[in-house]
Coordinates of N, CA, C and O in Angstrom, one line a residue:
X715 N -19.6 -8.3 -22.0 CA -19.2 -6.9 -22.2 C -20.3 -6.0 -21.8 O -21.5 -6.2 -22.1
X716 N -20.0 -4.9 -21.1 CA -21.0 -4.0 -20.6 C -21.6 -3.2 -21.8 O -20.8 -2.6 -22.6
X717 N -22.9 -3.2 -21.9 CA -23.5 -2.4 -23.0 C -23.3 -1.0 -22.9 O -23.2 -0.3 -23.9
X718 N -23.2 -0.4 -21.7 CA -22.9 1.0 -21.6 C -21.5 1.4 -22.1 O -21.4 2.5 -22.7
X719 N -20.6 0.5 -22.0 CA -19.2 0.8 -22.5 C -19.3 0.8 -24.1 O -18.7 1.7 -24.7
X720 N -20.1 -0.1 -24.7 CA -20.2 0.0 -26.1 C -20.8 1.3 -26.6 O -20.4 1.9 -27.6
X721 N -21.9 1.7 -25.9 CA -22.5 3.0 -26.2 C -21.5 4.2 -26.0 O -21.4 5.1 -26.8
X722 N -20.6 4.1 -25.0 CA -19.6 5.1 -24.8 C -18.6 5.1 -25.9 O -18.2 6.1 -26.4
X723 N -18.3 3.9 -26.4 CA -17.3 3.8 -27.5 C -17.9 4.5 -28.7 O -17.2 5.3 -29.4
X724 N -19.2 4.3 -29.0 CA -19.8 5.0 -30.2 C -19.8 6.5 -30.0 O -19.5 7.2 -30.9
X725 N -20.2 6.9 -28.8 CA -20.2 8.3 -28.5 C -18.8 9.0 -28.6 O -18.7 10.0 -29.2
X726 N -17.8 8.3 -28.2 CA -16.4 8.8 -28.2 C -15.9 8.8 -29.7 O -15.2 9.7 -30.0
X727 N -16.3 7.8 -30.5 CA -15.9 7.9 -31.9 C -16.4 9.1 -32.6 O -15.7 9.8 -33.4
X728 N -17.7 9.5 -32.3 CA -18.3 10.6 -32.9 C -17.6 11.9 -32.4 O -17.4 12.8 -33.1
X729 N -17.3 11.9 -31.1 CA -16.7 13.1 -30.5 C -15.3 13.3 -30.9 O -14.8 14.4 -31.0
X730 N -14.6 12.2 -31.2 CA -13.2 12.2 -31.6 C -13.0 11.3 -32.7 O -12.5 10.1 -32.5
X731 N -13.3 11.7 -34.0 CA -13.2 10.8 -35.1 C -11.8 10.2 -35.4 O -11.7 9.1 -35.9
X732 N -10.8 10.9 -34.9 CA -9.4 10.4 -35.2 C -8.9 9.4 -34.2 O -7.8 8.9 -34.3
X733 N -9.7 9.1 -33.2 CA -9.3 8.3 -32.1 C -9.0 6.8 -32.6 O -8.1 6.2 -32.0
X734 N -9.7 6.3 -33.6 CA -9.5 5.0 -34.0 C -8.4 4.8 -35.0 O -8.0 3.7 -35.4
X735 N -7.8 5.9 -35.5 CA -6.8 5.8 -36.6 C -5.6 5.1 -36.1 O -5.0 4.3 -36.8
X736 N -5.2 5.3 -34.8 CA -4.1 4.5 -34.3 C -4.6 3.2 -33.7 O -5.5 3.2 -33.0
X737 N -3.9 2.1 -34.0 CA -4.3 0.8 -33.5 C -3.9 0.6 -32.0 O -4.4 -0.2 -31.3
X738 N -2.9 1.4 -31.6 CA -2.5 1.4 -30.2 C -2.3 2.8 -29.7 O -2.6 3.7 -30.4
X739 N -1.9 2.9 -28.5 CA -1.7 4.3 -27.9 C -0.3 4.9 -28.1 O 0.1 5.7 -27.4
X740 N 0.4 4.4 -29.2 CA 1.7 4.9 -29.4 C 1.8 6.4 -29.7 O 2.8 7.0 -29.5
X741 N 0.7 6.9 -30.2 CA 0.6 8.4 -30.4 C 0.2 9.2 -29.2 O 0.1 10.4 -29.2
X742 N -0.1 8.4 -28.1 CA -0.5 9.1 -26.9 C 0.6 9.9 -26.3 O 1.7 9.5 -26.1
X743 N 0.4 11.2 -26.2 CA 1.5 12.1 -25.7 C 1.6 12.0 -24.2 O 0.9 12.8 -23.5
X744 N 2.4 11.1 -23.7 CA 2.6 10.9 -22.3 C 3.9 11.4 -21.8 O 4.8 11.8 -22.6
X745 N 4.1 11.5 -20.5 CA 5.3 12.0 -19.9 C 6.5 11.2 -20.3 O 7.6 11.7 -20.3
X746 N 6.3 10.0 -20.7 CA 7.4 9.1 -21.1 C 8.3 9.7 -22.2 O 9.5 9.5 -22.3
X747 N 7.6 10.5 -23.1 CA 8.3 11.1 -24.3 C 8.6 12.6 -24.1 O 9.1 13.2 -25.0
X748 N 8.1 13.1 -23.0 CA 8.2 14.5 -22.8 C 9.7 14.9 -22.4 O 10.3 14.3 -21.6
X749 N 10.2 15.9 -23.1 CA 11.5 16.4 -22.8 C 11.5 17.3 -21.5 O 10.4 17.8 -21.2
X750 N 12.6 17.4 -20.8 CA 12.6 18.2 -19.7 C 12.4 19.7 -20.0 O 12.9 20.1 -21.0
X751 N 11.6 20.3 -19.2 CA 11.3 21.7 -19.5 C 12.4 22.6 -18.9 O 13.2 22.2 -18.0
X752 N 12.4 23.9 -19.2 CA 13.3 24.8 -18.6 C 13.1 25.0 -17.1 O 14.0 25.3 -16.4
X753 N 11.9 24.7 -16.6 CA 11.6 24.8 -15.2 C 12.5 23.8 -14.4 O 12.7 23.9 -13.2
X754 N 12.9 22.7 -15.1 CA 13.7 21.7 -14.4 C 15.2 21.8 -14.5 O 15.9 21.1 -13.8
X755 N 15.7 22.7 -15.3 CA 17.1 22.9 -15.4 C 17.7 23.3 -14.1 O 17.3 24.1 -13.3
X756 N 18.8 22.6 -13.8 CA 19.6 22.9 -12.5 C 19.0 22.2 -11.3 O 19.6 22.3 -10.2
X757 N 18.0 21.4 -11.4 CA 17.4 20.7 -10.3 C 18.0 19.3 -10.2 O 18.3 18.7 -11.2
X758 N 18.2 18.9 -9.0 CA 18.7 17.5 -8.7 C 17.8 16.4 -9.2 O 18.1 15.4 -9.7
X759 N 16.5 16.7 -8.9 CA 15.4 15.7 -9.3 C 14.3 16.5 -10.0 O 14.1 17.6 -9.8
X760 N 13.7 15.8 -10.9 CA 12.6 16.4 -11.7 C 11.3 15.9 -11.3 O 10.3 16.4 -11.9
X761 N 11.2 14.9 -10.4 CA 9.9 14.4 -10.0 C 10.1 13.2 -9.1 O 11.2 12.9 -8.7
X762 N 9.0 12.5 -8.8 CA 9.0 11.4 -7.9 C 8.1 10.3 -8.6 O 7.0 10.6 -9.0
X763 N 8.6 9.1 -8.7 CA 7.9 8.0 -9.2 C 7.5 7.1 -8.0 O 8.4 6.6 -7.3
X764 N 6.3 6.9 -7.8 CA 5.8 6.2 -6.6 C 4.9 5.0 -7.0 O 4.1 5.1 -7.8
X765 N 5.1 3.9 -6.3 CA 4.3 2.7 -6.4 C 3.6 2.5 -5.1 O 4.3 2.6 -4.1
X766 N 2.3 2.3 -5.1 CA 1.6 2.1 -3.9 C 0.7 0.9 -4.0 O 0.3 0.4 -5.0
X767 N 0.3 0.4 -2.8 CA -0.7 -0.7 -2.7 C -2.0 0.0 -3.1 O -2.5 0.9 -2.4
X768 N -2.6 -0.5 -4.2 CA -3.8 0.2 -4.7 C -5.0 0.1 -3.8 O -5.7 1.1 -3.5
X769 N -5.3 -1.1 -3.2 CA -6.5 -1.2 -2.3 C -6.4 -0.3 -1.1 O -7.3 0.3 -0.6
X770 N -5.2 -0.2 -0.5 CA -4.9 0.5 0.7 C -4.4 1.9 0.5 O -4.3 2.7 1.5
X771 N -4.0 2.2 -0.7 CA -3.4 3.5 -1.0 C -2.2 3.9 -0.1 O -2.1 5.0 0.4
X772 N -1.4 3.0 0.1 CA -0.2 3.2 0.9 C 1.0 3.1 0.0 O 1.2 2.1 -0.7
X773 N 1.9 4.1 0.0 CA 3.1 4.0 -0.8 C 4.0 2.9 -0.4 O 4.2 2.6 0.8
X774 N 4.6 2.2 -1.4 CA 5.5 1.1 -1.1 C 6.9 1.4 -1.5 O 7.8 1.3 -0.7
X775 N 7.1 1.9 -2.7 CA 8.4 2.4 -3.1 C 8.3 3.7 -3.8 O 7.3 4.0 -4.5
X776 N 9.3 4.5 -3.7 CA 9.4 5.8 -4.4 C 10.8 5.9 -4.9 O 11.8 5.5 -4.3
X777 N 10.9 6.5 -6.1 CA 12.2 6.7 -6.8 C 12.3 8.1 -7.2 O 11.3 8.6 -7.8
X778 N 13.4 8.8 -7.0 CA 13.5 10.2 -7.5 C 13.8 10.1 -9.0 O 14.6 9.4 -9.4
X779 N 13.1 11.0 -9.7 CA 13.3 11.1 -11.2 C 14.4 12.1 -11.4 O 14.3 13.2 -10.9
X780 N 15.4 11.7 -12.1 CA 16.5 12.6 -12.4 C 16.5 13.1 -13.9 O 17.1 14.1 -14.2
X781 N 15.9 12.3 -14.7 CA 15.9 12.7 -16.2 C 14.6 12.6 -16.8 O 14.4 12.2 -18.0
X782 N 13.5 12.9 -16.1 CA 12.2 12.8 -16.6 C 11.7 11.3 -16.4 O 12.5 10.5 -15.9
X783 N 10.5 11.1 -16.8 CA 9.9 9.8 -16.6 C 10.4 8.8 -17.6 O 10.3 9.0 -18.8
X784 N 11.0 7.7 -17.2 CA 11.6 6.7 -18.0 C 11.1 5.3 -17.5 O 10.9 5.1 -16.4
X785 N 11.1 4.3 -18.4 CA 10.7 3.0 -18.1 C 11.7 2.4 -17.0 O 11.3 1.5 -16.2
X786 N 13.0 2.8 -17.1 CA 14.0 2.3 -16.2 C 13.6 2.4 -14.7 O 13.9 1.5 -13.9
X787 N 12.9 3.5 -14.4 CA 12.5 3.7 -13.0 C 11.5 2.7 -12.6 O 11.6 2.0 -11.5
X788 N 10.5 2.5 -13.4 CA 9.5 1.5 -13.1 C 10.0 0.1 -13.2 O 9.6 -0.8 -12.4
X789 N 10.9 -0.2 -14.1 CA 11.6 -1.5 -14.2 C 12.2 -1.9 -12.8 O 12.0 -3.0 -12.3
X790 N 13.0 -0.9 -12.3 CA 13.6 -1.2 -11.0 C 12.6 -1.4 -9.9 O 12.8 -2.3 -9.1
X791 N 11.6 -0.6 -9.8 CA 10.6 -0.8 -8.8 C 9.9 -2.2 -9.0 O 9.6 -2.9 -8.0
X792 N 9.6 -2.5 -10.2 CA 8.9 -3.8 -10.5 C 9.7 -5.0 -10.1 O 9.2 -5.9 -9.6
X793 N 11.0 -4.9 -10.3 CA 11.9 -6.0 -9.9 C 11.8 -6.2 -8.4 O 11.7 -7.3 -7.9
X794 N 11.8 -5.0 -7.6 CA 11.7 -5.1 -6.2 C 10.3 -5.7 -5.7 O 10.2 -6.5 -4.8
X795 N 9.3 -5.2 -6.4 CA 7.9 -5.7 -6.0 C 7.8 -7.2 -6.3 O 7.3 -7.9 -5.5
X796 N 8.3 -7.6 -7.4 CA 8.2 -9.0 -7.8 C 9.0 -9.9 -6.9 O 8.6 -11.0 -6.5
X797 N 10.1 -9.4 -6.4 CA 11.0 -10.1 -5.4 C 10.3 -10.2 -4.0 O 10.3 -11.2 -3.4
X798 N 9.7 -9.1 -3.6 CA 9.1 -9.0 -2.3 C 7.8 -9.8 -2.2 O 7.5 -10.4 -1.1
X799 N 7.1 -9.9 -3.2 CA 5.8 -10.7 -3.2 C 5.9 -11.7 -4.3 O 5.2 -11.6 -5.4
X800 N 6.7 -12.8 -4.1 CA 7.0 -13.7 -5.2 C 5.8 -14.6 -5.6 O 5.7 -15.2 -6.7
X801 N 4.8 -14.8 -4.7 CA 3.7 -15.7 -5.0 C 2.4 -14.9 -5.5 O 1.5 -15.5 -6.0
X802 N 2.4 -13.6 -5.3 CA 1.2 -12.8 -5.6 C 1.1 -12.4 -7.1 O 2.1 -12.2 -7.7
X803 N -0.2 -12.3 -7.5 CA -0.5 -11.7 -8.8 C -0.4 -10.2 -8.6 O -0.9 -9.7 -7.6
X804 N 0.2 -9.5 -9.4 CA 0.5 -8.0 -9.3 C -0.4 -7.3 -10.3 O -0.3 -7.6 -11.5
X805 N -1.2 -6.3 -9.9 CA -1.9 -5.5 -10.8 C -1.2 -4.2 -10.9 O -1.0 -3.4 -9.9
X806 N -0.7 -3.9 -12.0 CA 0.1 -2.7 -12.3 C -0.8 -1.6 -12.9 O -1.1 -1.7 -14.1
X807 N -1.2 -0.6 -12.1 CA -2.0 0.5 -12.6 C -1.0 1.6 -13.1 O -0.2 2.1 -12.2
X808 N -1.0 1.9 -14.3 CA 0.0 2.9 -14.8 C -0.7 3.7 -16.0 O -1.4 3.1 -16.8
X809 N -0.5 5.0 -16.0 CA -1.2 5.8 -17.0 C -1.0 5.4 -18.4 O -1.9 5.5 -19.2
X810 N 0.2 4.8 -18.7 CA 0.5 4.4 -20.0 C 0.9 2.9 -20.0 O 1.8 2.4 -20.6
X811 N 0.0 2.1 -19.2 CA 0.3 0.7 -19.1 C 0.3 0.0 -20.4 O 1.0 -1.0 -20.6
X812 N -0.5 0.5 -21.4 CA -0.5 -0.2 -22.7 C 0.8 -0.1 -23.4 O 1.2 -1.1 -24.1
X813 N 1.5 1.0 -23.2 CA 2.8 1.1 -23.8 C 3.9 0.3 -23.0 O 4.8 -0.3 -23.6
X814 N 3.8 0.4 -21.7 CA 4.7 -0.3 -20.8 C 4.6 -1.8 -21.0 O 5.6 -2.5 -20.9
X815 N 3.5 -2.3 -21.3 CA 3.3 -3.8 -21.5 C 4.2 -4.3 -22.5 O 4.8 -5.4 -22.3
X816 N 4.4 -3.6 -23.6 CA 5.3 -4.0 -24.7 C 6.8 -4.1 -24.2 O 7.5 -5.0 -24.5
X817 N 7.1 -3.1 -23.4 CA 8.5 -3.0 -22.8 C 8.7 -4.1 -21.8 O 9.7 -4.7 -21.7
X818 N 7.6 -4.4 -21.0 CA 7.7 -5.3 -19.9 C 8.0 -6.7 -20.3 O 8.4 -7.6 -19.5
X819 N 7.8 -7.0 -21.6 CA 8.0 -8.4 -22.1 C 9.5 -8.8 -21.9 O 9.8 -10.0 -22.1
X820 N 10.4 -7.9 -21.6 CA 11.8 -8.3 -21.4 C 12.0 -9.0 -20.1 O 13.0 -9.6 -19.9
X821 N 11.0 -8.9 -19.2 CA 11.1 -9.6 -17.9 C 10.9 -11.1 -18.2 O 10.5 -11.5 -19.3
X822 N 11.2 -11.9 -17.2 CA 11.0 -13.4 -17.3 C 9.6 -13.7 -17.7 O 8.6 -13.0 -17.3
X823 N 9.4 -14.8 -18.3 CA 8.0 -15.3 -18.7 C 7.1 -15.5 -17.5 O 6.0 -15.1 -17.5
X824 N 7.7 -16.0 -16.4 CA 7.0 -16.2 -15.2 C 6.5 -14.8 -14.7 O 5.3 -14.7 -14.2
X825 N 7.3 -13.8 -14.6 CA 7.0 -12.5 -14.2 C 5.9 -11.8 -15.1 O 5.0 -11.2 -14.6
X826 N 6.1 -12.0 -16.4 CA 5.1 -11.4 -17.3 C 3.7 -12.0 -17.0 O 2.7 -11.3 -17.1
X827 N 3.6 -13.3 -16.7 CA 2.3 -13.9 -16.5 C 1.7 -13.4 -15.1 O 0.5 -13.4 -15.0
X828 N 2.6 -13.0 -14.2 CA 2.1 -12.6 -12.9 C 1.6 -11.2 -12.8 O 0.8 -10.8 -11.9
X829 N 2.0 -10.4 -13.8 CA 1.6 -8.9 -13.8 C 0.5 -8.7 -14.7 O 0.5 -9.0 -15.9
X830 N -0.6 -8.0 -14.2 CA -1.7 -7.6 -15.0 C -1.6 -6.1 -15.2 O -1.6 -5.4 -14.2
X831 N -1.5 -5.6 -16.4 CA -1.4 -4.2 -16.7 C -2.8 -3.6 -16.8 O -3.6 -4.1 -17.6
X832 N -3.0 -2.5 -16.1 CA -4.3 -1.8 -16.1 C -4.0 -0.3 -16.2 O -3.1 0.2 -15.5
X833 N -4.9 0.4 -17.0 CA -4.8 1.9 -17.0 C -5.8 2.4 -16.0 O -6.9 2.0 -16.0
X834 N -5.3 3.3 -15.1 CA -6.2 3.9 -14.1 C -7.5 4.5 -14.7 O -7.5 5.0 -15.8
X835 N -8.6 4.4 -13.9 CA -9.9 4.8 -14.4 C -10.0 6.2 -15.0 O -10.6 6.4 -16.0
X836 N -9.3 7.2 -14.4 CA -9.4 8.5 -14.9 C -8.6 8.7 -16.2 O -9.0 9.4 -17.1
X837 N -7.5 8.0 -16.4 CA -6.7 8.1 -17.5 C -7.1 7.3 -18.7 O -6.8 7.6 -19.9
X838 N -7.9 6.2 -18.5 CA -8.2 5.3 -19.5 C -9.1 6.0 -20.7 O -9.0 5.6 -21.8
X839 N -9.8 7.0 -20.3 CA -10.6 7.7 -21.4 C -9.8 8.3 -22.4 O -10.3 8.5 -23.6
X840 N -8.5 8.6 -22.2 CA -7.6 9.3 -23.1 C -7.0 8.3 -24.1 O -6.3 8.7 -25.0
X841 N -7.3 7.0 -23.9 CA -6.7 5.9 -24.7 C -7.6 5.5 -25.8 O -8.8 5.8 -25.8
X842 N -7.0 4.8 -26.8 CA -7.9 4.3 -27.9 C -8.8 3.3 -27.4 O -8.6 2.7 -26.4
X843 N -9.9 3.0 -28.2 CA -10.9 2.1 -27.8 C -10.4 0.7 -27.5 O -10.8 0.1 -26.5
X844 N -9.5 0.2 -28.3 CA -8.9 -1.2 -28.0 C -8.3 -1.2 -26.6 O -8.5 -2.2 -25.9
X845 N -7.6 -0.2 -26.3 CA -6.9 -0.1 -25.0 C -8.0 -0.1 -23.9 O -7.8 -0.7 -22.8
X846 N -9.0 0.7 -24.1 CA -10.0 0.9 -23.0 C -10.7 -0.5 -22.8 O -11.1 -0.8 -21.7
X847 N -10.9 -1.2 -23.8 CA -11.6 -2.5 -23.7 C -10.7 -3.6 -23.0 O -11.2 -4.5 -22.4
X848 N -9.4 -3.5 -23.2 CA -8.5 -4.5 -22.6 C -7.9 -4.1 -21.3 O -7.5 -5.0 -20.5
X849 N -7.8 -2.8 -21.0 CA -7.1 -2.4 -19.8 C -7.9 -1.5 -18.8 O -7.4 -0.9 -17.9
X850 N -9.2 -1.5 -19.0 CA -10.1 -0.7 -18.1 C -10.2 -1.4 -16.8 O -10.5 -2.6 -16.8
X851 N -10.1 -0.8 -15.7 CA -10.2 -1.5 -14.4 C -11.5 -2.2 -14.2 O -11.5 -3.3 -13.6
X852 N -12.6 -1.6 -14.6 CA -13.9 -2.2 -14.4 C -14.1 -3.5 -15.2 O -14.9 -4.4 -14.9
X853 N -13.3 -3.7 -16.3 CA -13.3 -4.9 -17.2 C -12.2 -5.9 -16.9 O -12.1 -6.8 -17.6
X854 N -11.4 -5.6 -15.9 CA -10.2 -6.4 -15.6 C -10.6 -7.3 -14.4 O -10.8 -6.8 -13.3
X855 N -10.7 -8.6 -14.6 CA -11.0 -9.5 -13.5 C -10.0 -9.4 -12.4 O -8.8 -9.4 -12.6
X856 N -10.5 -9.3 -11.2 CA -9.6 -9.2 -10.0 C -9.4 -7.8 -9.5 O -8.9 -7.6 -8.4
X857 N -9.8 -6.8 -10.3 CA -9.6 -5.4 -9.9 C -10.6 -4.9 -8.9 O -10.4 -3.9 -8.2
X858 N -11.7 -5.6 -8.8 CA -12.9 -5.2 -8.0 C -13.3 -3.8 -8.3 O -13.4 -3.4 -9.4
X859 N -13.4 -2.9 -7.3 CA -13.8 -1.5 -7.4 C -12.6 -0.6 -7.4 O -12.8 0.6 -7.1
X860 N -11.4 -1.1 -7.5 CA -10.2 -0.2 -7.4 C -10.1 0.6 -8.7 O -10.1 0.1 -9.8
X861 N -9.9 1.9 -8.5 CA -9.7 2.8 -9.7 C -8.3 3.0 -10.1 O -8.0 3.5 -11.2
X862 N -7.3 2.7 -9.2 CA -5.9 2.8 -9.6 C -5.4 4.3 -9.6 O -4.3 4.5 -10.1
X863 N -6.1 5.2 -9.0 CA -5.8 6.6 -9.0 C -5.2 7.1 -7.6 O -5.2 8.2 -7.3
X864 N -4.8 6.1 -6.8 CA -4.2 6.5 -5.5 C -3.1 7.4 -5.5 O -3.0 8.4 -4.7
X865 N -2.2 7.3 -6.5 CA -1.0 8.2 -6.6 C -1.5 9.6 -7.0 O -0.9 10.6 -6.5
X866 N -2.5 9.7 -7.8 CA -3.0 11.0 -8.1 C -3.6 11.7 -6.9 O -3.4 12.9 -6.7
X867 N -4.3 10.9 -6.0 CA -4.8 11.5 -4.8 C -3.7 11.9 -3.9 O -3.7 13.0 -3.2
X868 N -2.6 11.1 -3.9 CA -1.4 11.5 -3.1 C -0.8 12.8 -3.6 O -0.5 13.7 -2.8
X869 N -0.6 12.9 -4.9 CA 0.0 14.1 -5.4 C -0.9 15.3 -5.2 O -0.4 16.4 -4.9
X870 N -2.2 15.2 -5.2 CA -3.1 16.3 -5.0 C -2.9 16.8 -3.5 O -3.0 18.0 -3.3
X871 N -2.7 15.9 -2.6 CA -2.5 16.3 -1.2 C -1.2 17.0 -1.0 O -1.0 17.8 -0.1
X872 N -0.2 16.6 -1.8 CA 1.2 17.2 -1.7 C 1.4 18.4 -2.5 O 2.5 19.0 -2.5
X873 N 0.4 18.8 -3.3 CA 0.6 19.9 -4.2 C 1.1 21.2 -3.6 O 1.9 21.9 -4.2
X874 N 0.8 21.5 -2.3 CA 1.3 22.7 -1.7 C 2.8 22.6 -1.3 O 3.4 23.6 -1.1
X875 N 3.3 21.3 -1.2 CA 4.7 21.2 -0.8 C 5.6 21.3 -2.1 O 6.8 21.7 -1.9
X876 N 5.1 21.1 -3.2 CA 5.9 21.1 -4.4 C 6.7 22.3 -4.6 O 7.9 22.3 -4.9
X877 N 6.1 23.5 -4.5 CA 6.9 24.7 -4.7 C 8.0 24.9 -3.6 O 9.1 25.5 -3.9
X878 N 7.8 24.3 -2.5 CA 8.8 24.5 -1.4 C 10.0 23.5 -1.6 O 11.1 23.9 -1.5
X879 N 9.7 22.3 -2.0 CA 10.8 21.3 -2.1 C 11.4 21.3 -3.5 O 12.5 20.7 -3.7
X880 N 10.7 21.9 -4.5 CA 11.2 21.9 -5.8 C 12.7 22.3 -6.0 O 13.5 21.7 -6.7
X881 N 13.0 23.4 -5.3 CA 14.4 24.0 -5.5 C 15.4 23.5 -4.5 O 16.5 23.9 -4.5
X882 N 15.0 22.6 -3.6 CA 15.9 22.0 -2.6 C 16.8 21.1 -3.2 O 16.5 20.4 -4.2
X883 N 18.0 21.0 -2.6 CA 19.0 20.0 -3.0 C 18.6 18.6 -2.4 O 17.7 18.6 -1.5
X884 N 19.2 17.6 -2.9 CA 18.8 16.2 -2.4 C 18.8 16.1 -0.9 O 17.8 15.7 -0.3
X885 N 19.9 16.4 -0.3 CA 20.0 16.2 1.2 C 18.9 17.0 1.9 O 18.3 16.5 2.8
X886 N 18.7 18.2 1.5 CA 17.7 19.1 2.2 C 16.3 18.5 2.1 O 15.5 18.4 3.0
X887 N 16.0 18.0 0.9 CA 14.6 17.4 0.7 C 14.5 16.1 1.5 O 13.4 15.8 2.0
X888 N 15.6 15.3 1.5 CA 15.5 14.1 2.2 C 15.3 14.3 3.7 O 14.8 13.4 4.5
X889 N 15.8 15.5 4.2 CA 15.7 15.8 5.6 C 14.3 16.4 6.0 O 14.1 16.6 7.2
X890 N 13.5 16.6 5.1 CA 12.1 17.1 5.4 C 11.4 16.0 6.2 O 11.6 14.8 6.0
X891 N 10.5 16.4 7.1 CA 9.8 15.5 8.0 C 9.1 14.4 7.1 O 8.5 14.8 6.1
X892 N 9.1 13.2 7.5 CA 8.4 12.1 6.8 C 6.9 12.4 6.7 O 6.3 12.1 5.7
X893 N 6.3 13.0 7.7 CA 4.9 13.2 7.7 C 4.5 14.2 6.6 O 3.4 14.2 6.0
X894 N 5.4 15.1 6.3 CA 5.2 16.1 5.2 C 5.4 15.5 3.8 O 4.7 15.8 2.9
X895 N 6.3 14.4 3.8 CA 6.5 13.8 2.5 C 5.3 12.9 2.1 O 5.0 12.8 0.9
X896 N 4.7 12.3 3.0 CA 3.5 11.4 2.7 C 2.4 11.7 3.6 O 2.0 11.2 4.5

């Protein structure tokens, strides 16, 4: 175990004394539990869920969100990923991987063994210490120097497009040039 991480744990406990009260991140206020806001009323889609190749930061699958972020969207994408790469170990970087891990157990035992759940480097600091110790990319064998924040970089590049496409209907948005979408 990295000694610096232990010191960070102590520092974080002092900075946030309530962080250890929860044994898991179930109290973590993530998008999974967020209700749709008034800004989304009347829109065909409320967002985009994208899975990308972490080392290359290339989008693989995207799904339009219609009802806010739900596990069902990731379930569907994970089924496709597991089918497309049946022999590979899959590293799933997800902001709330610790919560999704519990849900993911419904998949076959073989698939559960193939998928390694990791919280992206930027997001892991918001999690409880137990989660940081088990799902930090730097402490996960096989992650190398991957931070898992490729989707965040993608969204930051697309930020200027959001106000333009937000109010478009499905067909209009789908007809936008591909180079503008990614």
